[in-house]
mmCIF file of C-alpha atoms in Angstrom:
data_model
loop_
_atom_site.group_PDB
_atom_site.id
_atom_site.type_symbol
_atom_site.label_atom_id
_atom_site.label_comp_id
_atom_site.label_asym_id
_atom_site.label_seq_id
_atom_site.Cartn_x
_atom_site.Cartn_y
_atom_site.Cartn_z
ATOM 1 C CA ASP A 1 10.932 -12.426 17.355
ATOM 2 C CA THR A 2 13.593 -14.682 15.977
ATOM 3 C CA GLU A 3 12.596 -18.153 14.830
ATOM 4 C CA VAL A 4 16.129 -19.375 15.325
ATOM 5 C CA THR A 5 16.612 -20.289 18.959
ATOM 6 C CA GLN A 6 20.009 -20.619 20.571
ATOM 7 C CA THR A 7 20.910 -22.042 23.978
ATOM 8 C CA PRO A 8 22.493 -21.201 26.271
ATOM 9 C CA LYS A 9 22.458 -17.420 26.027
ATOM 10 C CA HIS A 10 25.627 -17.222 28.114
ATOM 11 C CA LEU A 11 28.309 -19.821 28.767
ATOM 12 C CA VAL A 12 31.449 -19.609 30.838
ATOM 13 C CA MET A 13 33.826 -22.519 30.509
ATOM 14 C CA GLY A 14 37.328 -23.460 31.513
ATOM 15 C CA MET A 15 39.957 -24.403 28.992
ATOM 16 C CA THR A 16 39.671 -28.094 29.887
ATOM 17 C CA ASN A 17 35.876 -28.244 29.776
ATOM 18 C CA LYS A 18 33.651 -29.805 27.164
ATOM 19 C CA LYS A 19 30.456 -27.944 26.414
ATOM 20 C CA SER A 20 27.985 -27.523 23.574
ATOM 21 C CA LEU A 21 26.026 -24.717 21.985
ATOM 22 C CA LYS A 22 22.639 -25.612 20.576
ATOM 23 C CA CYS A 23 20.541 -24.103 17.830
ATOM 24 C CA GLU A 24 17.045 -24.927 16.657
ATOM 25 C CA GLN A 25 14.860 -23.611 13.864
ATOM 26 C CA HIS A 26 11.351 -24.558 12.821
ATOM 27 C CA MET A 27 11.100 -22.654 9.565
ATOM 28 C CA GLY A 28 11.749 -25.713 7.415
ATOM 29 C CA HIS A 29 15.128 -24.345 6.398
ATOM 30 C CA ARG A 30 17.643 -26.838 5.070
ATOM 31 C CA ALA A 31 20.814 -24.754 5.392
ATOM 32 C CA MET A 32 22.237 -23.855 8.784
ATOM 33 C CA TYR A 33 25.285 -21.845 9.737
ATOM 34 C CA TRP A 34 27.619 -21.063 12.612
ATOM 35 C CA TYR A 35 29.230 -17.648 12.785
ATOM 36 C CA LYS A 36 31.706 -16.245 15.295
ATOM 37 C CA GLN A 37 31.652 -12.561 16.149
ATOM 38 C CA LYS A 38 34.211 -10.650 18.175
ATOM 39 C CA ALA A 39 33.474 -7.245 19.663
ATOM 40 C CA LYS A 40 33.144 -4.408 17.132
ATOM 41 C CA LYS A 41 33.716 -6.819 14.220
ATOM 42 C CA PRO A 42 31.378 -8.348 11.646
ATOM 43 C CA PRO A 43 30.433 -12.022 11.980
ATOM 44 C CA GLU A 44 32.831 -14.566 10.510
ATOM 45 C CA LEU A 45 31.519 -17.730 8.921
ATOM 46 C CA MET A 46 32.657 -20.950 10.596
ATOM 47 C CA PHE A 47 30.538 -23.804 9.260
ATOM 48 C CA VAL A 48 27.690 -24.420 6.848
ATOM 49 C CA TYR A 49 25.383 -27.413 6.814
ATOM 50 C CA SER A 50 23.229 -28.109 3.819
ATOM 51 C CA TYR A 51 20.640 -30.877 4.062
ATOM 52 C CA GLU A 52 22.290 -32.075 7.265
ATOM 53 C CA LYS A 53 25.682 -32.456 5.595
ATOM 54 C CA LEU A 54 28.685 -30.298 6.329
ATOM 55 C CA SER A 55 29.344 -28.322 3.165
ATOM 56 C CA ILE A 56 31.696 -25.587 4.323
ATOM 57 C CA ASN A 57 34.330 -25.540 7.060
ATOM 58 C CA GLU A 58 36.192 -22.260 7.030
ATOM 59 C CA SER A 59 39.436 -23.732 8.374
ATOM 60 C CA VAL A 60 38.099 -23.739 11.893
ATOM 61 C CA PRO A 61 40.309 -25.364 14.575
ATOM 62 C CA SER A 62 39.302 -28.885 15.552
ATOM 63 C CA ARG A 63 38.463 -27.782 19.072
ATOM 64 C CA PHE A 64 35.195 -26.646 17.477
ATOM 65 C CA SER A 65 33.134 -29.588 16.282
ATOM 66 C CA PRO A 66 29.783 -29.027 14.569
ATOM 67 C CA GLU A 67 26.965 -31.516 14.414
ATOM 68 C CA CYS A 68 23.625 -31.492 12.629
ATOM 69 C CA PRO A 69 21.457 -34.287 14.094
ATOM 70 C CA ASN A 70 18.460 -33.386 11.922
ATOM 71 C CA SER A 71 17.178 -30.615 9.717
ATOM 72 C CA SER A 72 16.009 -28.512 12.655
ATOM 73 C CA LEU A 73 18.973 -28.816 14.994
ATOM 74 C CA LEU A 74 22.555 -27.636 14.884
ATOM 75 C CA ASN A 75 25.100 -28.115 17.637
ATOM 76 C CA LEU A 76 28.576 -26.760 18.179
ATOM 77 C CA HIS A 77 30.689 -28.921 20.477
ATOM 78 C CA LEU A 78 33.463 -27.114 22.288
ATOM 79 C CA HIS A 79 36.558 -28.719 23.790
ATOM 80 C CA ALA A 80 39.902 -27.399 24.985
ATOM 81 C CA LEU A 81 39.113 -23.851 23.972
ATOM 82 C CA GLN A 82 41.431 -20.909 24.399
ATOM 83 C CA PRO A 83 40.621 -17.524 25.929
ATOM 84 C CA GLU A 84 40.788 -15.965 22.462
ATOM 85 C CA ASP A 85 37.813 -18.112 21.500
ATOM 86 C CA SER A 86 35.650 -15.949 23.748
ATOM 87 C CA ALA A 87 33.075 -14.365 21.447
ATOM 88 C CA LEU A 88 29.441 -14.246 20.417
ATOM 89 C CA TYR A 89 28.470 -17.358 18.471
ATOM 90 C CA LEU A 90 25.611 -16.842 16.082
ATOM 91 C CA CYS A 91 23.540 -19.582 14.539
ATOM 92 C CA ALA A 92 21.635 -18.865 11.347
ATOM 93 C CA SER A 93 19.494 -20.617 8.784
ATOM 94 C CA SER A 94 18.172 -20.153 5.271
ATOM 95 C CA GLN A 95 15.675 -21.874 3.064
ATOM 96 C CA ASP A 96 18.109 -24.078 1.200
ATOM 97 C CA ARG A 97 21.515 -23.989 -0.236
ATOM 98 C CA TYR A 98 20.448 -22.540 -3.562
ATOM 99 C CA GLY A 99 17.684 -20.280 -2.404
ATOM 100 C CA ILE A 100 16.027 -17.983 -4.832
ATOM 101 C CA GLY A 101 14.470 -14.678 -3.862
ATOM 102 C CA SER A 102 13.500 -14.631 -0.226
ATOM 103 C CA GLY A 103 15.002 -18.082 0.133
ATOM 104 C CA ASN A 104 18.369 -16.454 -0.143
ATOM 105 C CA THR A 105 17.894 -14.585 3.115
ATOM 106 C CA ILE A 106 19.819 -15.793 6.119
ATOM 107 C CA TYR A 107 18.068 -15.457 9.480
ATOM 108 C CA PHE A 108 20.019 -15.262 12.700
ATOM 109 C CA GLY A 109 19.423 -16.370 16.250
ATOM 110 C CA GLU A 110 20.100 -14.182 19.258
ATOM 111 C CA GLY A 111 23.528 -15.677 19.784
ATOM 112 C CA SER A 112 25.364 -17.426 22.585
ATOM 113 C CA TRP A 113 27.922 -15.439 24.507
ATOM 114 C CA LEU A 114 30.933 -17.627 25.247
ATOM 115 C CA THR A 115 33.619 -16.760 27.774
ATOM 116 C CA VAL A 116 36.634 -19.035 28.124
ATOM 117 C CA VAL A 117 38.538 -18.669 31.374
ATOM 118 C CA ALA B 1 36.373 -12.707 -4.195
ATOM 119 C CA GLN B 2 33.665 -10.354 -3.130
ATOM 120 C CA THR B 3 34.336 -7.424 -0.850
ATOM 121 C CA VAL B 4 31.943 -5.113 0.945
ATOM 122 C CA THR B 5 33.041 -1.690 2.128
ATOM 123 C CA GLN B 6 31.318 0.547 4.621
ATOM 124 C CA SER B 7 33.316 3.740 4.815
ATOM 125 C CA GLN B 8 31.470 5.303 7.751
ATOM 126 C CA PRO B 9 32.491 3.712 11.070
ATOM 127 C CA GLU B 10 30.011 5.907 12.917
ATOM 128 C CA MET B 11 27.096 8.172 12.054
ATOM 129 C CA SER B 12 24.948 10.402 14.223
ATOM 130 C CA VAL B 13 21.481 11.760 13.457
ATOM 131 C CA GLN B 14 18.834 13.724 15.307
ATOM 132 C CA GLU B 15 15.649 11.906 16.164
ATOM 133 C CA ALA B 16 13.016 12.301 13.406
ATOM 134 C CA GLU B 17 15.668 13.237 10.828
ATOM 135 C CA THR B 18 16.833 11.220 7.838
ATOM 136 C CA VAL B 19 20.189 9.487 7.599
ATOM 137 C CA THR B 20 21.907 7.582 4.816
ATOM 138 C CA LEU B 21 24.439 4.820 5.403
ATOM 139 C CA SER B 22 26.738 4.018 2.528
ATOM 140 C CA CYS B 23 27.949 0.680 1.235
ATOM 141 C CA THR B 24 29.930 -0.301 -1.817
ATOM 142 C CA TYR B 25 30.792 -3.754 -2.985
ATOM 143 C CA ASP B 26 32.982 -5.397 -5.510
ATOM 144 C CA THR B 27 32.013 -8.494 -7.449
ATOM 145 C CA SER B 28 32.372 -9.968 -10.896
ATOM 146 C CA GLU B 29 29.200 -11.995 -10.548
ATOM 147 C CA SER B 30 25.874 -11.144 -12.127
ATOM 148 C CA ASP B 31 23.536 -12.917 -9.751
ATOM 149 C CA TYR B 32 23.685 -11.793 -6.149
ATOM 150 C CA TYR B 33 21.729 -10.378 -3.259
ATOM 151 C CA LEU B 34 22.447 -7.478 -0.970
ATOM 152 C CA PHE B 35 21.250 -7.046 2.580
ATOM 153 C CA TRP B 36 21.262 -4.589 5.409
ATOM 154 C CA TYR B 37 21.285 -6.099 8.885
ATOM 155 C CA LYS B 38 20.848 -4.241 12.137
ATOM 156 C CA GLN B 39 22.573 -5.357 15.327
ATOM 157 C CA PRO B 40 21.394 -3.502 18.447
ATOM 158 C CA PRO B 41 23.221 -3.771 21.795
ATOM 159 C CA SER B 42 21.415 -7.072 22.416
ATOM 160 C CA ARG B 43 23.627 -8.330 19.537
ATOM 161 C CA GLN B 44 20.849 -10.121 17.675
ATOM 162 C CA MET B 45 21.349 -9.738 13.932
ATOM 163 C CA ILE B 46 18.079 -8.465 12.465
ATOM 164 C CA LEU B 47 17.319 -8.283 8.757
ATOM 165 C CA VAL B 48 16.380 -4.747 7.757
ATOM 166 C CA ILE B 49 16.037 -4.970 3.994
ATOM 167 C CA ARG B 50 16.994 -7.140 1.026
ATOM 168 C CA GLN B 51 17.714 -6.282 -2.604
ATOM 169 C CA GLU B 52 17.921 -8.736 -5.489
ATOM 170 C CA ALA B 53 20.525 -7.625 -8.019
ATOM 171 C CA TYR B 54 18.280 -8.503 -10.954
ATOM 172 C CA LYS B 55 15.612 -6.087 -9.746
ATOM 173 C CA GLN B 56 15.972 -2.490 -10.840
ATOM 174 C CA GLN B 57 13.431 -1.210 -8.364
ATOM 175 C CA ASN B 58 14.871 -0.129 -5.047
ATOM 176 C CA ALA B 59 13.628 -2.104 -2.058
ATOM 177 C CA THR B 60 11.575 -0.358 0.620
ATOM 178 C CA GLU B 61 10.453 -1.499 4.066
ATOM 179 C CA ASN B 62 8.453 1.157 5.900
ATOM 180 C CA ARG B 63 10.955 3.851 6.971
ATOM 181 C CA PHE B 64 13.888 1.997 5.406
ATOM 182 C CA SER B 65 14.773 2.219 1.754
ATOM 183 C CA VAL B 66 17.814 1.540 -0.361
ATOM 184 C CA ASN B 67 19.458 3.285 -3.264
ATOM 185 C CA PHE B 68 20.825 0.446 -5.369
ATOM 186 C CA GLN B 69 23.179 1.596 -8.109
ATOM 187 C CA LYS B 70 24.246 -1.620 -9.814
ATOM 188 C CA ALA B 71 26.708 -0.094 -12.265
ATOM 189 C CA ALA B 72 28.400 1.838 -9.504
ATOM 190 C CA LYS B 73 28.184 -1.165 -7.141
ATOM 191 C CA SER B 74 26.660 0.995 -4.490
ATOM 192 C CA PHE B 75 23.955 0.023 -2.008
ATOM 193 C CA SER B 76 23.082 2.741 0.491
ATOM 194 C CA LEU B 77 20.453 2.563 3.222
ATOM 195 C CA LYS B 78 18.198 5.519 3.966
ATOM 196 C CA ILE B 79 16.412 5.667 7.298
ATOM 197 C CA SER B 80 13.616 8.219 7.417
ATOM 198 C CA ASP B 81 12.087 9.669 10.587
ATOM 199 C CA SER B 82 14.861 8.180 12.721
ATOM 200 C CA GLN B 83 13.756 6.738 16.037
ATOM 201 C CA LEU B 84 15.695 5.973 19.200
ATOM 202 C CA GLY B 85 15.162 2.272 18.554
ATOM 203 C CA ASP B 86 17.118 2.571 15.318
ATOM 204 C CA ALA B 87 20.337 3.000 17.265
ATOM 205 C CA ALA B 88 22.480 0.001 16.401
ATOM 206 C CA MET B 89 25.365 -1.305 14.341
ATOM 207 C CA TYR B 90 24.324 -1.649 10.718
ATOM 208 C CA PHE B 91 26.011 -4.200 8.491
ATOM 209 C CA CYS B 92 25.839 -4.292 4.727
ATOM 210 C CA ALA B 93 26.136 -7.840 3.396
ATOM 211 C CA TYR B 94 26.507 -9.633 0.069
ATOM 212 C CA ARG B 95 25.529 -13.121 -0.962
ATOM 213 C CA ARG B 96 26.018 -14.883 -4.269
ATOM 214 C CA GLY B 97 22.954 -16.092 -6.067
ATOM 215 C CA SER B 98 22.478 -19.591 -7.391
ATOM 216 C CA LEU B 99 23.140 -18.531 -10.971
ATOM 217 C CA SER B 100 26.595 -17.361 -9.878
ATOM 218 C CA GLY B 101 27.323 -20.769 -8.449
ATOM 219 C CA GLY B 102 26.467 -19.634 -5.008
ATOM 220 C CA GLY B 103 24.568 -21.487 -2.401
ATOM 221 C CA ALA B 104 25.058 -21.801 1.284
ATOM 222 C CA ASP B 105 28.213 -19.737 1.123
ATOM 223 C CA GLY B 106 27.120 -17.469 3.878
ATOM 224 C CA LEU B 107 27.308 -13.710 3.788
ATOM 225 C CA THR B 108 30.188 -11.363 3.112
ATOM 226 C CA PHE B 109 29.841 -8.506 5.580
ATOM 227 C CA GLY B 110 31.148 -4.971 5.615
ATOM 228 C CA LYS B 111 32.797 -3.726 8.797
ATOM 229 C CA GLY B 112 29.647 -2.009 9.973
ATOM 230 C CA THR B 113 28.423 1.502 10.736
ATOM 231 C CA HIS B 114 27.527 2.437 14.288
ATOM 232 C CA LEU B 115 24.407 4.614 14.146
ATOM 233 C CA ILE B 116 23.737 6.975 17.042
ATOM 234 C CA ILE B 117 20.354 8.638 17.425
ATOM 235 C CA GLN B 118 20.403 11.963 19.248
ATOM 236 C CA PRO B 119 17.162 12.692 21.149
#
């Protein structure tokens, strides 16, 4: 069982809607990630938070807005999305930014399926 | 930049047989970690096995083992006694270690190998 929990599992939204994806982990990890995955492709890194601060933004359009309210929670706010943004959004976490050994392992949630209509 | 290559888009194996998935990578860094993740149809990304580059011993997890050839930059996954539940997409992934200046850089993934288990 994954210890990274994502909600909702499925989301359908219109192009003018505002919605959010939520992610929670209780493993004491201090680095959290958002990935986007299209069908038959590997995940692509979007954002990285380290100690609740945004450390990496992989040139993601501003219609995606991440937020890390505390060390256990990660949100992805969605606004004015396009149909091509439809994908599986994976949240992940790891022990800390400079993990050593097992701390370097990134653990994934089950993902949120997003459909933009 | 690091690259990860999985040259087998799809593999098929009979149940109870052994299969090997190949992965090569390219890096100039000395400190890094390699992973195999499994993604079944449910799409959850599940860690299968991890290898630290500084360790010469190949990692093993039950029926899963790796053949890590550091000089050749090769990192293959061997699945023994294949089971129907092993059917999934398998991704090889690379991550820089802290001594290479890495941190929360995320993972560099290969394109994946779709593993089919024939009953």
